[in-house]
Coordinates of C-alpha atoms (C1' of nucleotides) in Angstrom, one line a residue:
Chain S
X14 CA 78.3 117.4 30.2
X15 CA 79.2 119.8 26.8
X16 CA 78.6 123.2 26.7
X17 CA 75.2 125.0 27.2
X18 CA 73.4 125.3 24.0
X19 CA 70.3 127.3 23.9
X20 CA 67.5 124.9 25.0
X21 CA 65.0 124.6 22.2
X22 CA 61.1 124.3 23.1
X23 CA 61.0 120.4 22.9
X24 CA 63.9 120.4 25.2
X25 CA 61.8 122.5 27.7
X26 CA 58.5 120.4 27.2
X27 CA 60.9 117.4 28.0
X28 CA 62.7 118.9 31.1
X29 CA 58.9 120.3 32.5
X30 CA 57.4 116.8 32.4
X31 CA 60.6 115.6 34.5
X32 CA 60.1 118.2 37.1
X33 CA 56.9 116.2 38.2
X34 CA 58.5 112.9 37.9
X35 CA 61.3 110.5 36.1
X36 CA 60.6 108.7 32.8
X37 CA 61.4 107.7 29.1
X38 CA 61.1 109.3 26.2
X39 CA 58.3 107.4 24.8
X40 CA 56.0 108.1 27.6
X41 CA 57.2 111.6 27.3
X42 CA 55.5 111.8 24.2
X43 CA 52.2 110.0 24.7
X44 CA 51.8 112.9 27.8
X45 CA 52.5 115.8 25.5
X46 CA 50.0 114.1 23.0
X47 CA 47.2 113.4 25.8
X48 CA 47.7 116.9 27.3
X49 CA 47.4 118.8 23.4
X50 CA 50.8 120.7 24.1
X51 CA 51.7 119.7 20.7
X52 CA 49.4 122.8 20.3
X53 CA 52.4 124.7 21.6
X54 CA 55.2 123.0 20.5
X55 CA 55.9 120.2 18.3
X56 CA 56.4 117.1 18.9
X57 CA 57.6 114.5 16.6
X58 CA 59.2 111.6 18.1
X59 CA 62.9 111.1 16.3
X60 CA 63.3 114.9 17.7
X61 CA 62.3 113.7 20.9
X62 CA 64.8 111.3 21.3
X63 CA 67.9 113.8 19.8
X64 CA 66.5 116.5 22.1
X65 CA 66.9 113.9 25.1
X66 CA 69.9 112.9 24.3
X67 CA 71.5 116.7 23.9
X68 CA 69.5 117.2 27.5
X69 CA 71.9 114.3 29.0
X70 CA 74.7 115.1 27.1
X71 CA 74.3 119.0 28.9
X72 CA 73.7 117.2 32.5
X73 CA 70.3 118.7 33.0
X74 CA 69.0 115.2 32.8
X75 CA 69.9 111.9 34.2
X76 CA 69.7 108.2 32.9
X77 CA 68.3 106.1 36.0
X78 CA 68.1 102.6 35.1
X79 CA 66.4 100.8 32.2
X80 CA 63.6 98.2 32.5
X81 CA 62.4 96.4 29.7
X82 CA 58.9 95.1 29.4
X83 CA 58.3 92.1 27.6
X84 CA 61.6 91.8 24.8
X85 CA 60.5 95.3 23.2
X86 CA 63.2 97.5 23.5
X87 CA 64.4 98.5 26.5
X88 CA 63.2 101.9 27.6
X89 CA 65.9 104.0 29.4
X90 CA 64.0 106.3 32.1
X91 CA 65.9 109.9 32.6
X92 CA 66.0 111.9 35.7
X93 CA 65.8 115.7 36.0
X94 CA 69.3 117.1 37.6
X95 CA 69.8 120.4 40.0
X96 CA 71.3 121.9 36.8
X97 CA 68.1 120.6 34.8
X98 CA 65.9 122.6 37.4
X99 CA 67.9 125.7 37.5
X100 CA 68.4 126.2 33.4
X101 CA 64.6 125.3 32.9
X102 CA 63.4 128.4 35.2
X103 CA 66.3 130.2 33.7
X104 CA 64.4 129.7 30.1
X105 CA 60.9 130.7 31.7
X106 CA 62.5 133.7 33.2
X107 CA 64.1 134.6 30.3
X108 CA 61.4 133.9 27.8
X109 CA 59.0 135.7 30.0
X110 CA 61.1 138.9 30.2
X111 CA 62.2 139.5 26.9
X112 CA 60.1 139.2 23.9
X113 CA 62.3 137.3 20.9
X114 CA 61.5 137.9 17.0
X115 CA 60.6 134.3 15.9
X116 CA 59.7 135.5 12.1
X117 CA 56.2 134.2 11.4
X118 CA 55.9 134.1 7.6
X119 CA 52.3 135.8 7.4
X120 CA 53.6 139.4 8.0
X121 CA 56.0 138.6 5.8
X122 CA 52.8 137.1 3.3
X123 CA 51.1 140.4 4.5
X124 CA 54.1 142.6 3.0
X125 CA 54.5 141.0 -0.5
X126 CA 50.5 141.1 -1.0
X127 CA 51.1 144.1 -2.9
X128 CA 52.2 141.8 -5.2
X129 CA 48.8 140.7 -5.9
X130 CA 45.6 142.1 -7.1
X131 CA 43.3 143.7 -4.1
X132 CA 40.2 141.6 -4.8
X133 CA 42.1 138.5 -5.0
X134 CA 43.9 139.7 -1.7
X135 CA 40.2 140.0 -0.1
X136 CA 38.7 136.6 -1.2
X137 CA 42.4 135.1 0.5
X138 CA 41.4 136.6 4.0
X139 CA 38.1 135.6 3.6
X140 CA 39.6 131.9 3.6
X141 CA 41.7 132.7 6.1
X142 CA 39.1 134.5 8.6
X143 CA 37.3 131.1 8.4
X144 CA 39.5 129.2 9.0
X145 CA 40.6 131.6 12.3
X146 CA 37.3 131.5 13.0
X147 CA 37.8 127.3 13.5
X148 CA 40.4 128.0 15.3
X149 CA 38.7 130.1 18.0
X150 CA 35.4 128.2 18.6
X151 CA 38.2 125.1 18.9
X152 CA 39.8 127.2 21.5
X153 CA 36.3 128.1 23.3
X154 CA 34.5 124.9 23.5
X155 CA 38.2 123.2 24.9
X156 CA 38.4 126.3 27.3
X157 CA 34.7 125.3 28.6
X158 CA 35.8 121.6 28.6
X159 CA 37.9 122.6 31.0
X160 CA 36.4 124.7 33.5
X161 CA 33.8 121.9 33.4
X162 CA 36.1 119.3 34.6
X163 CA 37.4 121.9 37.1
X164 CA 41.3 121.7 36.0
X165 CA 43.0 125.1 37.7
X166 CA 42.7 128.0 35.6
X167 CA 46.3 128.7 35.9
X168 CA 47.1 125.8 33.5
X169 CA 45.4 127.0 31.3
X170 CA 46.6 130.9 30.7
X171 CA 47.7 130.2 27.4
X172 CA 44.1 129.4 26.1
X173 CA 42.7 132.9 26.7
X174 CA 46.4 134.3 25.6
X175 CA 45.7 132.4 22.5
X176 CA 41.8 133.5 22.0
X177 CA 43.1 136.5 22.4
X178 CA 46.1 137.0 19.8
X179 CA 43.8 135.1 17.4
X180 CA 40.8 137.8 18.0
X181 CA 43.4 141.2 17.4
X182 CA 44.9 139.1 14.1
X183 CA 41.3 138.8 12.9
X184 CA 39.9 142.4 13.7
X185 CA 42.5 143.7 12.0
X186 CA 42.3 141.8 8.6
X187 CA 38.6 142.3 8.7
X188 CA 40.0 146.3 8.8
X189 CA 42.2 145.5 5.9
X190 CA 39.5 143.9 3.7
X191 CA 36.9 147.1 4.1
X192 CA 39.8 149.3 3.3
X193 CA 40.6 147.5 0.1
X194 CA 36.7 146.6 -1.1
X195 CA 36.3 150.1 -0.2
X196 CA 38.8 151.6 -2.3
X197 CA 40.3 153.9 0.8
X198 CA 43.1 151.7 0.4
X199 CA 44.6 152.5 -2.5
X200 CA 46.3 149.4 -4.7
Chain L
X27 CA 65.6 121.1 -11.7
X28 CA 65.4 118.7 -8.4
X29 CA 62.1 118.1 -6.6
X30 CA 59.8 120.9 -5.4
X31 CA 60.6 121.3 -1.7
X32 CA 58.7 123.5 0.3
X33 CA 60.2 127.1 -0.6
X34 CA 61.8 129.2 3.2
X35 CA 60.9 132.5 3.9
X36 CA 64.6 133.5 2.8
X37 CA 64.1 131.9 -0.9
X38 CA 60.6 134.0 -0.7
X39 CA 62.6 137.3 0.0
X40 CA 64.9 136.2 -2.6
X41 CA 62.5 135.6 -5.4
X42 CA 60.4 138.9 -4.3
X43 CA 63.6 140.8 -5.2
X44 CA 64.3 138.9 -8.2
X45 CA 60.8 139.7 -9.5
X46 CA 62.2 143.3 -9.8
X47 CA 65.2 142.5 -11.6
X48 CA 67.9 140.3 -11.9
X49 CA 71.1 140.5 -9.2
X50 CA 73.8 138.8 -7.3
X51 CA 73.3 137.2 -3.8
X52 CA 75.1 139.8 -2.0
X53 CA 73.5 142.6 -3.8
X54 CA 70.4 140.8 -2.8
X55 CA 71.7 140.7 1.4
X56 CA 72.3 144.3 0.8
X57 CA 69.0 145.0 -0.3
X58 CA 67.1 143.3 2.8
X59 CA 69.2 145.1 5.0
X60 CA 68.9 148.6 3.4
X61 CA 65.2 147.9 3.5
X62 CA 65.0 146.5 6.7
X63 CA 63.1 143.4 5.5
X64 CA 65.1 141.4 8.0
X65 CA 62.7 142.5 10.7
X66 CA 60.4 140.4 8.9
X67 CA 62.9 137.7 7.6
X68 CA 65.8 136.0 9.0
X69 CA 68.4 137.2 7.0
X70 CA 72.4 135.9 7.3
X71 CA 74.5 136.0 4.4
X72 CA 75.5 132.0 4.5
X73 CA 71.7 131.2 4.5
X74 CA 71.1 133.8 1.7
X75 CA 73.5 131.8 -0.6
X76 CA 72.5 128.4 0.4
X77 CA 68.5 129.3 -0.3
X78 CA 69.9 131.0 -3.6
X79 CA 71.6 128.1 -4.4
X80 CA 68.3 126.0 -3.7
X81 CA 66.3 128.2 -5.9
X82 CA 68.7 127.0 -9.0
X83 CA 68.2 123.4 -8.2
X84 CA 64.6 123.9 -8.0
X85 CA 64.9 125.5 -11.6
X86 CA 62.8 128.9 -9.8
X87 CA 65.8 131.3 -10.7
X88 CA 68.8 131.1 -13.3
X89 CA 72.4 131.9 -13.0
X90 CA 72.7 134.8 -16.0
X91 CA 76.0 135.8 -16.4
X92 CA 79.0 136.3 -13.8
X93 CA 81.0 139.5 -13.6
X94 CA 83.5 140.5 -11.6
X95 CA 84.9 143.7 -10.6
X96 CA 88.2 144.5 -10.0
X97 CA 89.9 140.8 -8.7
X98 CA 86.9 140.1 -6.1
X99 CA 85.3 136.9 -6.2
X100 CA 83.1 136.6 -9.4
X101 CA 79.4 137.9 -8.4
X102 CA 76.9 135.4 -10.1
X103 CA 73.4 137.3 -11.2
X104 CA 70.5 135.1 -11.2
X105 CA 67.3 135.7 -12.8
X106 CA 64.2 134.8 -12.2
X107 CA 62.3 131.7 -14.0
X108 CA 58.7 131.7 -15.2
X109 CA 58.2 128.7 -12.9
X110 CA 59.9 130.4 -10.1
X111 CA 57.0 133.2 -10.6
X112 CA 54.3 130.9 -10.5
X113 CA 56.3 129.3 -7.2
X114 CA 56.2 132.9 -6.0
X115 CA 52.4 133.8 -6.2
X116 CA 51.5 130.1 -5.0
X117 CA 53.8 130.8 -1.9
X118 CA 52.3 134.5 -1.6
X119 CA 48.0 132.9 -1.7
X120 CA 48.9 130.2 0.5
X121 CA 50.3 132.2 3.1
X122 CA 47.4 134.3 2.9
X123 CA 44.6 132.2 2.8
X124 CA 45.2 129.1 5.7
X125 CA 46.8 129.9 8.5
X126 CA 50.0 127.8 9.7
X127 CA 50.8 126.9 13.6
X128 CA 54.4 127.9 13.8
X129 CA 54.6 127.8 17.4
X130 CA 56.4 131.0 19.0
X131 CA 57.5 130.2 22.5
X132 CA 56.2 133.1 24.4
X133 CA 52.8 130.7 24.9
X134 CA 54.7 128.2 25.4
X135 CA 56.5 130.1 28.4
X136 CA 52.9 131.6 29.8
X137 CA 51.4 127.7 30.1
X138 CA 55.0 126.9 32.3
X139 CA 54.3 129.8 34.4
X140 CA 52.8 128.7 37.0
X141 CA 56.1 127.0 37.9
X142 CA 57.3 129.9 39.3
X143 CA 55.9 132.6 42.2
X144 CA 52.7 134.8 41.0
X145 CA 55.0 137.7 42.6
X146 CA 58.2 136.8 40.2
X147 CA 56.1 136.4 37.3
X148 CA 54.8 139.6 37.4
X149 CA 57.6 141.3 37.8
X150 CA 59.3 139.6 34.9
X151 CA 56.1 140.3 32.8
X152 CA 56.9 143.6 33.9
X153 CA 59.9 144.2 32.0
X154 CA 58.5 142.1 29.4
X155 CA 55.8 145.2 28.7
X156 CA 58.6 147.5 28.9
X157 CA 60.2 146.1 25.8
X158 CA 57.3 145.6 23.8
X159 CA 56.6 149.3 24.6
X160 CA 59.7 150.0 22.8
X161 CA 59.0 148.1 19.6
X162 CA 55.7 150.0 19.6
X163 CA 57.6 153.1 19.8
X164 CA 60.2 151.9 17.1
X165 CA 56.7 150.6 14.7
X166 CA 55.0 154.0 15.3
X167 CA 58.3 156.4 14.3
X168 CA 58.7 154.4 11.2
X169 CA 55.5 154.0 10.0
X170 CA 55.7 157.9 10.2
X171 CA 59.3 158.4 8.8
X172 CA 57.5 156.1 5.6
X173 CA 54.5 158.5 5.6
X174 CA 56.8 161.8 5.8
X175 CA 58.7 160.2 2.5
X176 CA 55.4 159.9 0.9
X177 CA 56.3 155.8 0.1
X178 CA 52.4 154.2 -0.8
X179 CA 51.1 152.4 2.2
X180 CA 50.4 149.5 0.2
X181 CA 54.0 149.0 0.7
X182 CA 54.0 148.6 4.6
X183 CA 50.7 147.5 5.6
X184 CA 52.4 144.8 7.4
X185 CA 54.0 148.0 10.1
X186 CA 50.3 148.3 10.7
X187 CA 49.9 144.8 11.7
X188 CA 52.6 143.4 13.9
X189 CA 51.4 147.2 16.0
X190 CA 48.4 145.6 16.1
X191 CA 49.5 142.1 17.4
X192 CA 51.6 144.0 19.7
X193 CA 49.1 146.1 21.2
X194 CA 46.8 142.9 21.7
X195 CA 49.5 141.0 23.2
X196 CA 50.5 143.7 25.6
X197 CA 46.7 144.2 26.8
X198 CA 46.3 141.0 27.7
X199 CA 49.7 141.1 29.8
X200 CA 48.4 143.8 31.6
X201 CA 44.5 141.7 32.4
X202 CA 47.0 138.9 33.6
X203 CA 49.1 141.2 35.8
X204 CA 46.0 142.5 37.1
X205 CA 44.6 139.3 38.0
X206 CA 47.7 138.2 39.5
X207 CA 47.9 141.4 41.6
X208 CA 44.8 141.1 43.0
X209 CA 44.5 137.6 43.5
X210 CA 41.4 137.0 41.1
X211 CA 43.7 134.0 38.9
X212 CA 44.7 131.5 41.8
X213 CA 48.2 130.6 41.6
Chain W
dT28 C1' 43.7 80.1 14.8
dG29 C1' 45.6 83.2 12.0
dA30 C1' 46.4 87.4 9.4
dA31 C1' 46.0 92.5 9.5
dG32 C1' 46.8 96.5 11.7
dA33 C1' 47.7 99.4 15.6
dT34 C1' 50.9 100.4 19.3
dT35 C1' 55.4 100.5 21.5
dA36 C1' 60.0 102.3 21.3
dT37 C1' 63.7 103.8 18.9
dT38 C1' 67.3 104.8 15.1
dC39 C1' 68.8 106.9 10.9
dC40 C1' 69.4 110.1 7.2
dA41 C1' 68.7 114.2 4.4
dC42 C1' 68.0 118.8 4.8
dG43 C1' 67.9 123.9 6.3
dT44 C1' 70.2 127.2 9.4
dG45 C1' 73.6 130.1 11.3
dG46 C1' 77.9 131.3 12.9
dA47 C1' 82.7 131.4 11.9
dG48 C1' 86.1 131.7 8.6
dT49 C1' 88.6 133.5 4.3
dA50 C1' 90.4 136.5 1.0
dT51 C1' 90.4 140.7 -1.5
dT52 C1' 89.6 145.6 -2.0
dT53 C1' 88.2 150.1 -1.1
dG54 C1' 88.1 154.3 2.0
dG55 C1' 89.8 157.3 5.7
dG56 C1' 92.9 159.1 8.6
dT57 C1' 97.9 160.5 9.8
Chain M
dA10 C1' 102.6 157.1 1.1
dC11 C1' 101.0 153.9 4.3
dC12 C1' 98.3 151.3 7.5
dC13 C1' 94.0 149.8 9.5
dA14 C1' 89.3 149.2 9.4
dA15 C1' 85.2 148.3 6.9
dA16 C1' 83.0 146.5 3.0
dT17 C1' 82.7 142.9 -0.5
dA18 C1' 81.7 138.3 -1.7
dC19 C1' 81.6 134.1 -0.6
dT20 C1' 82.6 129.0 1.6
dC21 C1' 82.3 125.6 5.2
dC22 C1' 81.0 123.0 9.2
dA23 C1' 78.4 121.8 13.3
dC24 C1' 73.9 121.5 14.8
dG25 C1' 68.7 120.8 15.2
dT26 C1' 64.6 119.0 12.8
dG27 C1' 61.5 115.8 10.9
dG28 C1' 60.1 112.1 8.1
dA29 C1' 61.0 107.4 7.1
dA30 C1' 62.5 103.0 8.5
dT31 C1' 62.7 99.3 11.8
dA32 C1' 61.1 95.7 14.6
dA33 C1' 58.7 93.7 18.1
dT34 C1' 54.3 93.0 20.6
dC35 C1' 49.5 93.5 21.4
dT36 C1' 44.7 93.7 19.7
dT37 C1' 40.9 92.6 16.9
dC38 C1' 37.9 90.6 13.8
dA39 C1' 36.7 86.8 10.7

DNA sequence: TGAAGATTATTCCACGTGGAGTATTTGGGT
DNA sequence: ACCCAAATACTCCACGTGGAATAATCTTCA
């Protein structure tokens, strides 16, 4: 039961997945796998296990008994606390309300470009835009996947939230690109 | 002259400085500050010498020379390498040309939402817009203050873009409040 | 039947980060 | 002339991450 430290977006992922019921780590992980939310955070199994254990060691989580099938080894299932509960709508209020700098390193690519020659700039975007481009029919066709199999719409919020970041990011390096090949920009 | 591992954002800062001319880690921290490049980096002054430090290993930058003024702790100026130019531009056309999932937690938070009340969420959202309003403002007053000094706009093109994300990411708030207001979205 | 490979389930270690700590020195006020 | 605060210039430690290692069991195809 240590101190609070910041919950990290693992944690969270963990702590959401024992709000709807109690389990182990390992089938923690094949769920975020199945459900694609390693699209928003990532998952990688040893950091599952740490971020587990740090969840116990802050109380938000419970260890409650540990079967064993067969002689693997034995798999210890954890149970959300009241504390669990309260500090994981504590982090959704919180991350809702105030937006935090994460640094993404392509505005930082974006303000050291000047570093390189305008046409090679161009013909780097135009790799990029494609590869956007992938991004967004990926996001379209699973958006239609699920309105086909009828899954709520408010699970899936962050799909449109996503189409749409990706869309603004695009427009405006398309902007960028005429500016330069244009010569209105001047390098 | 240890093995090539992948260069931070910090040791990118770094080396972008050092392309300029040859300094001392702290001068370097200065620098960022004074130039406000820690809105697009994280920049601490332990993690500026550590990165530094890195750089040497990797053979991208040379310690050249260590002054000292008065009885201070001796200031060691690096300079940059051939290779760590080459590191540089590689770093730069990467960044540019594939995008990278580095998986901010704001969608993260918008695919959790529905754990709480439609009525609570927009509220929070609320004050959520409120903030981002304020980096607009903040983005918008300096892009001008840069334009009133007559600095080229080559050299902030990057303002122009995180306004842009900004504004995308605040438009689509607003849909979702909408939705939620009127009951359209479900919850 | 038997070997190869995937799956299950977890531990361990090397690395980058960031906050706190340290020690000197300059500048500003009284 | 003196004291305190800020700046200068770094070092160190605790923590989270992620890839590799481990080891057993189940599947699959010849």
């Amino acid at each position: 039961m240590a101190r609070a430290t910041a919950l990290t977006p693992l944690g969270i992922a963990a702590l959401s997945l024992l709000v709807e019921e109690p389990m182990h780590p390992y089938e923690m992980y094949q769920l975020l796998i199945a459900r694609h939310e390693d699209r928003l955070v990532k998952v990688r199994p040893g950091t599952l296990y740490h971020a587990v254990g740090r969840l116990e060691e802050q109380g938000l989580v419970a260890a409650t008994g540990t079967d064993r099938g067969g002689n693997r080894p034995e798999r210890t299932t954890y149970t959300i606390s009241a504390a669990g509960r309260e500090a994981f709508t504590k982090w959704l209020q919180d991350m809702l309300a105030a937006p935090v700098n994460e640094y993404p390193s392509f505005p930082l690519a974006i303000s050291e470009a000047y570093n390189l020659p305008a046409g090679v700039v161009v013909e780097l975007l135009d790799r990029r835009l494609q590869a956007l481009q992938e991004q967004l029919h990926f996001l379209v066709s699973g958006e239609e996947l699920l309105k086909k199999k009828g899954v709520e719409r408010k699970y899936w919020i962050d799909v449109q939230f996503q189409q749409c970041t990706l869309q603004a990011e695009m427009a405006w390096i398309r902007s960028l690109q005429d500016q330069l090949r244009s010569g209105e920009l001047p390098w």
